[in-house]
PDB file of C-alpha atoms in Angstrom:
ATOM      1  CA  MET W   1       0.004   0.028   0.029  1.00 40.00           C
ATOM      2  CA  LYS W   2       1.381   3.375  -0.996  1.00 38.00           C
ATOM      3  CA  LEU W   3       1.515   5.615   2.106  1.00 37.00           C
ATOM      4  CA  SER W   4       0.450   9.226   1.645  1.00 37.00           C
ATOM      5  CA  SER W   5      -0.499  11.520   4.309  1.00 38.00           C
ATOM      6  CA  ILE W   6      -2.598  14.085   5.948  1.00 35.00           C
ATOM      7  CA  LEU W   7      -1.265  16.019   8.866  1.00 38.00           C
ATOM      8  CA  LEU W   8      -3.589  16.322  11.916  1.00 36.00           C
ATOM      9  CA  PHE W   9      -2.014  18.895  14.239  1.00 37.00           C
ATOM     10  CA  SER W  10      -2.924  18.644  17.869  1.00 37.00           C
ATOM     11  CA  ALA W  11      -3.083  21.396  20.419  1.00 32.00           C
ATOM     12  CA  THR W  12       0.353  20.414  21.488  1.00 35.00           C
ATOM     13  CA  VAL W  13       1.959  22.206  18.492  1.00 40.00           C
ATOM     14  CA  VAL W  14       4.335  25.009  19.560  1.00 39.00           C
ATOM     15  CA  SER W  15       4.124  27.956  17.413  1.00 40.00           C
ATOM     16  CA  ILE W  16       7.665  29.183  16.357  1.00 45.00           C
ATOM     17  CA  ALA W  17       7.973  32.331  14.358  1.00 48.00           C
ATOM     18  CA  SER W  18       9.684  32.168  11.077  1.00 52.00           C
ATOM     19  CA  CYS W  19      12.314  34.598   9.820  1.00 63.00           C
ATOM     20  CA  SER W  20      12.622  36.707   6.680  1.00 54.00           C
ATOM     21  CA  ILE W  21      15.622  36.295   4.498  1.00 51.00           C
ATOM     22  CA  LYS W  22      16.956  39.771   5.294  1.00 53.00           C
ATOM     23  CA  GLU W  23      17.085  39.255   9.031  1.00 58.00           C
ATOM     24  CA  ASP W  24      19.907  37.800  11.209  1.00 56.00           C
ATOM     25  CA  ARG W  25      18.970  34.028  10.904  1.00 61.00           C
ATOM     26  CA  SER W  26      20.976  32.735  13.893  1.00 65.00           C
ATOM     27  CA  GLY W  27      17.932  32.737  15.999  1.00 75.00           C
ATOM     28  CA  CYS W  28      15.492  31.390  13.430  1.00 91.00           C
ATOM     29  CA  PRO W  29      13.943  27.923  13.724  1.00 94.00           C
ATOM     30  CA  CYS W  30      15.239  24.936  11.894  1.00 95.00           C
ATOM     31  CA  VAL W  31      12.923  23.428   9.169  1.00 95.00           C
ATOM     32  CA  LEU W  32      12.823  19.763   9.993  1.00 94.00           C
ATOM     33  CA  THR W  33      11.817  17.259   7.188  1.00 93.00           C
ATOM     34  CA  ILE W  34      10.489  13.879   8.384  1.00 90.00           C
ATOM     35  CA  ASP W  35      10.310  11.420   5.408  1.00 90.00           C
ATOM     36  CA  ALA W  36       8.046   8.330   6.045  1.00 87.00           C
ATOM     37  CA  SER W  37       8.310   7.125   2.419  1.00 86.00           C
ATOM     38  CA  ASP W  38       9.489   3.652   3.412  1.00 86.00           C
ATOM     39  CA  ILE W  39       6.713   2.837   5.755  1.00 85.00           C
ATOM     40  CA  ARG W  40       3.550   0.983   4.804  1.00 83.00           C
ATOM     41  CA  ALA W  41       0.862   1.524   7.445  1.00 83.00           C
ATOM     42  CA  ASP W  42      -2.729   2.847   7.727  1.00 81.00           C
ATOM     43  CA  GLU W  43      -1.631   5.462  10.199  1.00 84.00           C
ATOM     44  CA  ILE W  44       1.684   6.563  11.803  1.00 87.00           C
ATOM     45  CA  SER W  45       1.979   8.634  14.977  1.00 90.00           C
ATOM     46  CA  ILE W  46       4.745  11.186  15.071  1.00 90.00           C
ATOM     47  CA  ILE W  47       5.962  12.928  18.127  1.00 92.00           C
ATOM     48  CA  CYS W  48       8.605  15.753  18.211  1.00 92.00           C
ATOM     49  CA  SER W  49       9.955  16.993  21.535  1.00 90.00           C
ATOM     50  CA  ASN W  50      12.953  18.572  23.280  1.00 88.00           C
ATOM     51  CA  THR W  51      12.555  19.725  26.859  1.00 81.00           C
ATOM     52  CA  LYS W  52       8.852  19.696  26.072  1.00 86.00           C
ATOM     53  CA  ARG W  53       6.470  18.188  23.451  1.00 86.00           C
ATOM     54  CA  LEU W  54       6.460  20.311  20.238  1.00 85.00           C
ATOM     55  CA  LEU W  55       4.188  18.392  18.098  1.00 84.00           C
ATOM     56  CA  LYS W  56       2.045  15.318  17.801  1.00 87.00           C
ATOM     57  CA  THR W  57       0.579  14.501  14.339  1.00 83.00           C
ATOM     58  CA  ALA W  58      -0.681  11.486  12.415  1.00 80.00           C
ATOM     59  CA  LEU W  59       0.099  10.479   8.883  1.00 72.00           C
ATOM     60  CA  ILE W  60      -2.902   8.821   7.177  1.00 71.00           C
ATOM     61  CA  PRO W  61      -2.782   7.325   3.639  1.00 52.00           C
ATOM     62  CA  ILE W  62      -4.609   9.564   1.209  1.00 50.00           C
ATOM     63  CA  GLU W  63      -3.507  11.278  -1.999  1.00 46.00           C
ATOM     64  CA  THR W  64      -0.678  13.462  -0.639  1.00 55.00           C
ATOM     65  CA  GLY W  65       2.962  12.568   0.065  1.00 63.00           C
ATOM     66  CA  PRO W  66       4.401  11.086   3.334  1.00 79.00           C
ATOM     67  CA  ILE W  67       6.566  14.153   4.040  1.00 84.00           C
ATOM     68  CA  LEU W  68       6.142  16.274   7.116  1.00 85.00           C
ATOM     69  CA  GLU W  69       7.965  19.607   7.378  1.00 88.00           C
ATOM     70  CA  ILE W  70       7.814  21.509  10.717  1.00 88.00           C
ATOM     71  CA  ASN W  71       9.694  24.468  12.327  1.00 92.00           C
ATOM     72  CA  VAL W  72      11.531  23.364  15.473  1.00 93.00           C
ATOM     73  CA  PRO W  73      14.025  25.106  17.764  1.00 93.00           C
ATOM     74  CA  ARG W  74      17.719  25.092  17.120  1.00 94.00           C
ATOM     75  CA  GLY W  75      19.609  22.384  19.039  1.00 94.00           C
ATOM     76  CA  ARG W  76      18.440  18.780  19.209  1.00 94.00           C
ATOM     77  CA  VAL W  77      14.991  17.370  18.829  1.00 94.00           C
ATOM     78  CA  ASN W  78      13.684  13.909  19.687  1.00 94.00           C
ATOM     79  CA  VAL W  79      11.519  12.276  16.981  1.00 94.00           C
ATOM     80  CA  ALA W  80       9.468   9.172  17.977  1.00 94.00           C
ATOM     81  CA  THR W  81       7.285   7.416  15.366  1.00 93.00           C
ATOM     82  CA  TYR W  82       5.079   4.337  15.907  1.00 94.00           C
ATOM     83  CA  THR W  83       2.213   2.354  14.342  1.00 93.00           C
ATOM     84  CA  GLY W  84       0.102  -0.620  15.150  1.00 94.00           C
ATOM     85  CA  ASN W  85      -1.403   0.939  18.288  1.00 93.00           C
ATOM     86  CA  GLU W  86      -4.833  -0.574  19.242  1.00 94.00           C
ATOM     87  CA  PHE W  87      -5.154  -0.647  23.089  1.00 96.00           C
ATOM     88  CA  SER W  88      -1.964   1.033  24.305  1.00 96.00           C
ATOM     89  CA  LYS W  89      -2.085   4.540  25.679  1.00 94.00           C
ATOM     90  CA  GLU W  90       0.436   7.300  25.813  1.00 93.00           C
ATOM     91  CA  GLN W  91       1.374   8.232  29.342  1.00 92.00           C
ATOM     92  CA  ASN W  92       4.196  10.699  30.027  1.00 86.00           C
ATOM     93  CA  ASP W  93       6.219   9.807  26.801  1.00 89.00           C
ATOM     94  CA  THR W  94       5.641   6.075  27.541  1.00 95.00           C
ATOM     95  CA  LEU W  95       3.372   3.741  25.391  1.00 96.00           C
ATOM     96  CA  VAL W  96       1.570   1.672  28.085  1.00 98.00           C
ATOM     97  CA  ILE W  97      -0.290  -1.700  27.623  1.00 98.00           C
ATOM     98  CA  PRO W  98      -3.392  -1.734  29.795  1.00 98.00           C
ATOM     99  CA  TYR W  99      -3.709  -4.427  32.473  1.00 97.00           C
ATOM    100  CA  GLY W 100      -5.503  -7.356  31.033  1.00 97.00           C
ATOM    101  CA  LYS W 101      -4.434  -6.853  27.410  1.00 98.00           C
ATOM    102  CA  GLU W 102      -1.621  -8.470  25.489  1.00 98.00           C
ATOM    103  CA  ALA W 103       0.855  -6.263  23.617  1.00 98.00           C
ATOM    104  CA  ASP W 104      -0.174  -4.496  20.440  1.00 98.00           C
ATOM    105  CA  CYS W 105       1.647  -4.972  17.070  1.00 97.00           C
ATOM    106  CA  ILE W 106       3.799  -1.944  17.686  1.00 97.00           C
ATOM    107  CA  TYR W 107       6.476  -0.939  15.061  1.00 97.00           C
ATOM    108  CA  ALA W 108       8.433   2.058  16.226  1.00 97.00           C
ATOM    109  CA  ASN W 109      11.469   4.295  15.946  1.00 96.00           C
ATOM    110  CA  ALA W 110      13.082   6.902  18.168  1.00 95.00           C
ATOM    111  CA  CYS W 111      15.972   9.101  17.187  1.00 94.00           C
ATOM    112  CA  GLN W 112      17.509  12.446  18.179  1.00 95.00           C
ATOM    113  CA  ILE W 113      18.008  14.974  15.286  1.00 96.00           C
ATOM    114  CA  ASN W 114      20.620  17.722  15.271  1.00 97.00           C
ATOM    115  CA  THR W 115      18.689  20.956  14.405  1.00 96.00           C
ATOM    116  CA  GLU W 116      21.491  23.426  14.747  1.00 95.00           C
ATOM    117  CA  ALA W 117      21.433  24.296  10.969  1.00 95.00           C
ATOM    118  CA  GLU W 118      18.577  25.976   9.139  1.00 95.00           C
ATOM    119  CA  THR W 119      17.324  22.647   7.790  1.00 96.00           C
ATOM    120  CA  ALA W 120      17.408  19.061   8.951  1.00 97.00           C
ATOM    121  CA  TYR W 121      16.234  15.807   7.428  1.00 96.00           C
ATOM    122  CA  THR W 122      15.485  12.322   8.674  1.00 94.00           C
ATOM    123  CA  ARG W 123      13.977   9.267   6.916  1.00 92.00           C
ATOM    124  CA  ILE W 124      12.361   7.043   9.441  1.00 90.00           C
ATOM    125  CA  ALA W 125      12.193   3.193   9.451  1.00 92.00           C
ATOM    126  CA  LEU W 126      10.037   1.339  12.046  1.00 95.00           C
ATOM    127  CA  ASN W 127      11.325  -1.722  13.925  1.00 97.00           C
ATOM    128  CA  LYS W 128       9.124  -4.538  15.455  1.00 98.00           C
ATOM    129  CA  GLN W 129       8.771  -4.013  19.347  1.00 98.00           C
ATOM    130  CA  PHE W 130       6.682  -7.069  20.165  1.00 98.00           C
ATOM    131  CA  ALA W 131       7.269 -10.891  20.181  1.00 98.00           C
ATOM    132  CA  ARG W 132       4.594 -13.327  19.410  1.00 98.00           C
ATOM    133  CA  ILE W 133       4.989 -16.531  21.602  1.00 98.00           C
ATOM    134  CA  SER W 134       3.186 -19.758  20.766  1.00 98.00           C
ATOM    135  CA  LEU W 135       3.064 -22.418  23.526  1.00 95.00           C
ATOM    136  CA  GLU W 136       1.988 -25.984  23.179  1.00 92.00           C
ATOM    137  CA  PHE W 137       1.813 -28.145  26.381  1.00 87.00           C
ATOM    138  CA  ALA W 138       2.405 -31.872  26.485  1.00 85.00           C
ATOM    139  CA  ASN W 139       1.236 -34.239  29.193  1.00 79.00           C
ATOM    140  CA  LEU W 140      -1.800 -32.252  30.504  1.00 73.00           C
ATOM    141  CA  PRO W 141      -3.577 -34.068  33.327  1.00 73.00           C
ATOM    142  CA  GLU W 142      -6.100 -36.615  31.963  1.00 70.00           C
ATOM    143  CA  ASP W 143      -9.061 -34.823  33.444  1.00 67.00           C
ATOM    144  CA  TRP W 144      -8.105 -31.497  31.687  1.00 68.00           C
ATOM    145  CA  SER W 145      -9.346 -30.590  28.208  1.00 69.00           C
ATOM    146  CA  VAL W 146      -6.925 -28.178  26.479  1.00 69.00           C
ATOM    147  CA  LEU W 147      -9.834 -26.419  24.861  1.00 68.00           C
ATOM    148  CA  ASN W 148     -11.295 -25.717  28.291  1.00 77.00           C
ATOM    149  CA  THR W 149      -8.095 -24.128  29.635  1.00 84.00           C
ATOM    150  CA  LYS W 150      -6.720 -20.533  29.750  1.00 89.00           C
ATOM    151  CA  LEU W 151      -3.180 -19.321  29.933  1.00 92.00           C
ATOM    152  CA  THR W 152      -2.430 -16.375  32.282  1.00 95.00           C
ATOM    153  CA  VAL W 153       0.756 -14.527  31.201  1.00 97.00           C
ATOM    154  CA  SER W 154       2.310 -11.965  33.668  1.00 97.00           C
ATOM    155  CA  GLY W 155       5.403  -9.844  33.763  1.00 97.00           C
ATOM    156  CA  LYS W 156       6.982  -6.667  35.004  1.00 97.00           C
ATOM    157  CA  THR W 157       7.208  -4.798  31.697  1.00 97.00           C
ATOM    158  CA  ASN W 158       4.078  -3.136  30.267  1.00 97.00           C
ATOM    159  CA  GLY W 159       5.115  -0.902  27.401  1.00 96.00           C
ATOM    160  CA  LEU W 160       7.994   1.157  25.895  1.00 96.00           C
ATOM    161  CA  SER W 161       9.630   4.495  26.296  1.00 95.00           C
ATOM    162  CA  LEU W 162       8.923   6.837  23.295  1.00 94.00           C
ATOM    163  CA  ASN W 163      12.279   8.565  23.999  1.00 91.00           C
ATOM    164  CA  ASP W 164      14.551   5.496  23.252  1.00 94.00           C
ATOM    165  CA  LEU W 165      12.231   2.535  22.883  1.00 96.00           C
ATOM    166  CA  SER W 166      13.461   1.027  26.165  1.00 96.00           C
ATOM    167  CA  PRO W 167      11.117  -1.297  28.114  1.00 97.00           C
ATOM    168  CA  SER W 168       8.938   0.421  30.669  1.00 96.00           C
ATOM    169  CA  GLU W 169       8.390  -1.075  34.102  1.00 95.00           C
ATOM    170  CA  GLY W 170       4.788  -1.936  35.067  1.00 96.00           C
ATOM    171  CA  GLU W 171       2.446  -4.774  35.625  1.00 97.00           C
ATOM    172  CA  PHE W 172       1.611  -6.886  32.486  1.00 98.00           C
ATOM    173  CA  ASN W 173      -1.136  -9.465  32.721  1.00 97.00           C
ATOM    174  CA  CYS W 174      -3.437 -11.167  30.099  1.00 97.00           C
ATOM    175  CA  ASP W 175      -5.563 -14.266  29.779  1.00 95.00           C
ATOM    176  CA  ILE W 176      -5.144 -16.278  26.570  1.00 95.00           C
ATOM    177  CA  ALA W 177      -7.487 -18.925  25.165  1.00 92.00           C
ATOM    178  CA  PRO W 178      -6.058 -21.794  22.949  1.00 89.00           C
ATOM    179  CA  ASP W 179      -6.722 -22.039  19.302  1.00 89.00           C
ATOM    180  CA  ASN W 180      -8.480 -25.215  17.795  1.00 84.00           C
ATOM    181  CA  LYS W 181      -5.152 -27.047  17.946  1.00 85.00           C
ATOM    182  CA  GLY W 182      -4.635 -26.379  21.593  1.00 84.00           C
ATOM    183  CA  ILE W 183      -1.798 -23.829  20.995  1.00 91.00           C
ATOM    184  CA  PHE W 184      -1.658 -20.653  23.060  1.00 94.00           C
ATOM    185  CA  SER W 185      -0.452 -17.586  21.127  1.00 97.00           C
ATOM    186  CA  PHE W 186       0.079 -14.151  22.555  1.00 98.00           C
ATOM    187  CA  LYS W 187       2.195 -10.993  22.112  1.00 98.00           C
ATOM    188  CA  VAL W 188       4.435  -9.430  24.699  1.00 98.00           C
ATOM    189  CA  PRO W 189       6.358  -6.248  24.654  1.00 98.00           C
ATOM    190  CA  ARG W 190      10.219  -5.968  24.570  1.00 97.00           C
ATOM    191  CA  GLN W 191      11.547  -7.233  27.888  1.00 96.00           C
ATOM    192  CA  LYS W 192      14.288  -5.945  30.196  1.00 91.00           C
ATOM    193  CA  GLY W 193      14.668  -9.177  32.301  1.00 90.00           C
ATOM    194  CA  ASN W 194      13.526 -12.657  32.446  1.00 93.00           C
ATOM    195  CA  ASP W 195      10.412 -12.095  34.642  1.00 94.00           C
ATOM    196  CA  LEU W 196       7.780 -13.423  32.336  1.00 97.00           C
ATOM    197  CA  TYR W 197       5.610 -16.071  33.921  1.00 97.00           C
ATOM    198  CA  CYS W 198       2.634 -18.093  32.868  1.00 95.00           C
ATOM    199  CA  ARG W 199       0.022 -20.285  34.540  1.00 92.00           C
ATOM    200  CA  ILE W 200      -2.520 -22.734  33.110  1.00 88.00           C
ATOM    201  CA  LYS W 201      -6.055 -22.670  34.425  1.00 86.00           C
ATOM    202  CA  ASN W 202      -8.735 -25.198  34.039  1.00 82.00           C
ATOM    203  CA  GLU W 203     -12.194 -25.107  35.760  1.00 76.00           C
ATOM    204  CA  GLY W 204     -10.880 -23.707  39.008  1.00 75.00           C
ATOM    205  CA  GLN W 205      -7.580 -25.476  39.068  1.00 76.00           C
ATOM    206  CA  THR W 206      -4.319 -23.631  38.378  1.00 78.00           C
ATOM    207  CA  SER W 207      -0.840 -24.938  37.584  1.00 79.00           C
ATOM    208  CA  VAL W 208       2.357 -23.855  39.337  1.00 84.00           C
ATOM    209  CA  PRO W 209       3.975 -20.802  37.732  1.00 90.00           C
ATOM    210  CA  ILE W 210       6.062 -21.543  34.640  1.00 93.00           C
ATOM    211  CA  ALA W 211       9.191 -19.324  34.437  1.00 96.00           C
ATOM    212  CA  LEU W 212       8.718 -18.335  30.773  1.00 97.00           C
ATOM    213  CA  GLY W 213      11.300 -15.643  30.850  1.00 97.00           C
ATOM    214  CA  GLU W 214      13.958 -18.021  31.954  1.00 97.00           C
ATOM    215  CA  ILE W 215      12.950 -20.628  29.436  1.00 97.00           C
ATOM    216  CA  LEU W 216      13.274 -18.035  26.628  1.00 97.00           C
ATOM    217  CA  GLU W 217      16.669 -16.940  28.016  1.00 96.00           C
ATOM    218  CA  SER W 218      17.766 -20.642  28.104  1.00 96.00           C
ATOM    219  CA  VAL W 219      17.004 -21.026  24.374  1.00 96.00           C
ATOM    220  CA  GLY W 220      18.870 -17.874  23.420  1.00 96.00           C
ATOM    221  CA  PHE W 221      15.933 -15.516  22.757  1.00 97.00           C
ATOM    222  CA  ASP W 222      17.325 -12.096  22.221  1.00 97.00           C
ATOM    223  CA  TRP W 223      15.272  -9.186  23.620  1.00 97.00           C
ATOM    224  CA  THR W 224      17.824  -6.541  22.377  1.00 96.00           C
ATOM    225  CA  LYS W 225      17.357  -7.210  18.635  1.00 96.00           C
ATOM    226  CA  GLU W 226      16.272  -4.145  16.705  1.00 96.00           C
ATOM    227  CA  ASN W 227      13.361  -6.259  15.193  1.00 98.00           C
ATOM    228  CA  LEU W 228      12.124  -8.753  17.719  1.00 98.00           C
ATOM    229  CA  ASP W 229      11.603 -12.449  16.667  1.00 98.00           C
ATOM    230  CA  ASP W 230       8.612 -14.651  17.194  1.00 98.00           C
ATOM    231  CA  ILE W 231       9.057 -18.082  18.873  1.00 98.00           C
ATOM    232  CA  SER W 232       7.143 -21.465  19.241  1.00 97.00           C
ATOM    233  CA  LEU W 233       7.866 -23.684  22.108  1.00 97.00           C
ATOM    234  CA  LYS W 234       6.505 -27.067  23.278  1.00 94.00           C
ATOM    235  CA  LEU W 235       6.580 -27.410  27.057  1.00 91.00           C
ATOM    236  CA  GLU W 236       5.900 -30.140  29.485  1.00 86.00           C
ATOM    237  CA  PHE W 237       3.031 -29.539  31.804  1.00 80.00           C
ATOM    238  CA  PRO W 238       4.447 -28.407  35.150  1.00 76.00           C
TER     239      PRO W 238
END
């Protein structure tokens, strides 16, 4: 899908006066060009900030180009871009997953741009910030039907910082039903440790906690990759 854009400026836009060509231009703003030509998405959120938020806007595919030009102060400006948000909410420069929801399919980028000159340019590329984990359990108790079970997944990371995409600390918890093959698939955000756990529930019975984070660490799963992988595991019932 070819991405084009409409710019929807929020009330957070900071007005910065422009300069005429005859004036001393050392105090003039920098014209920052943000190029989203490489991104294919229905909507992209873009946030520019320095010591305070300067702008939040959305790019939406219509018949104009995916180029955003804005006046920003001289110095350095942080540019955060993301797409795939469904349930997550922005809270103080952090994208937070609500308690009870699995992670959204977030693709994001964060960079700092030098805006000391009259013009600056950045071409953004988005990276995968979630991992899809698929679990299949062997040796369930004989009186358990896998299709009547649920998997509760919990952890201590519930989102990401829009400043540098680092994991944000907070309670993560969601209940997952199996598919018709008895496989539990769910999405989790980028982790900063190995504190992911899960429990299997069946008609009032609950398994002991399964140290999912430690299992992922033992098989070499890398939470620091620029684009996170997906993984499928077959585990013994605890």
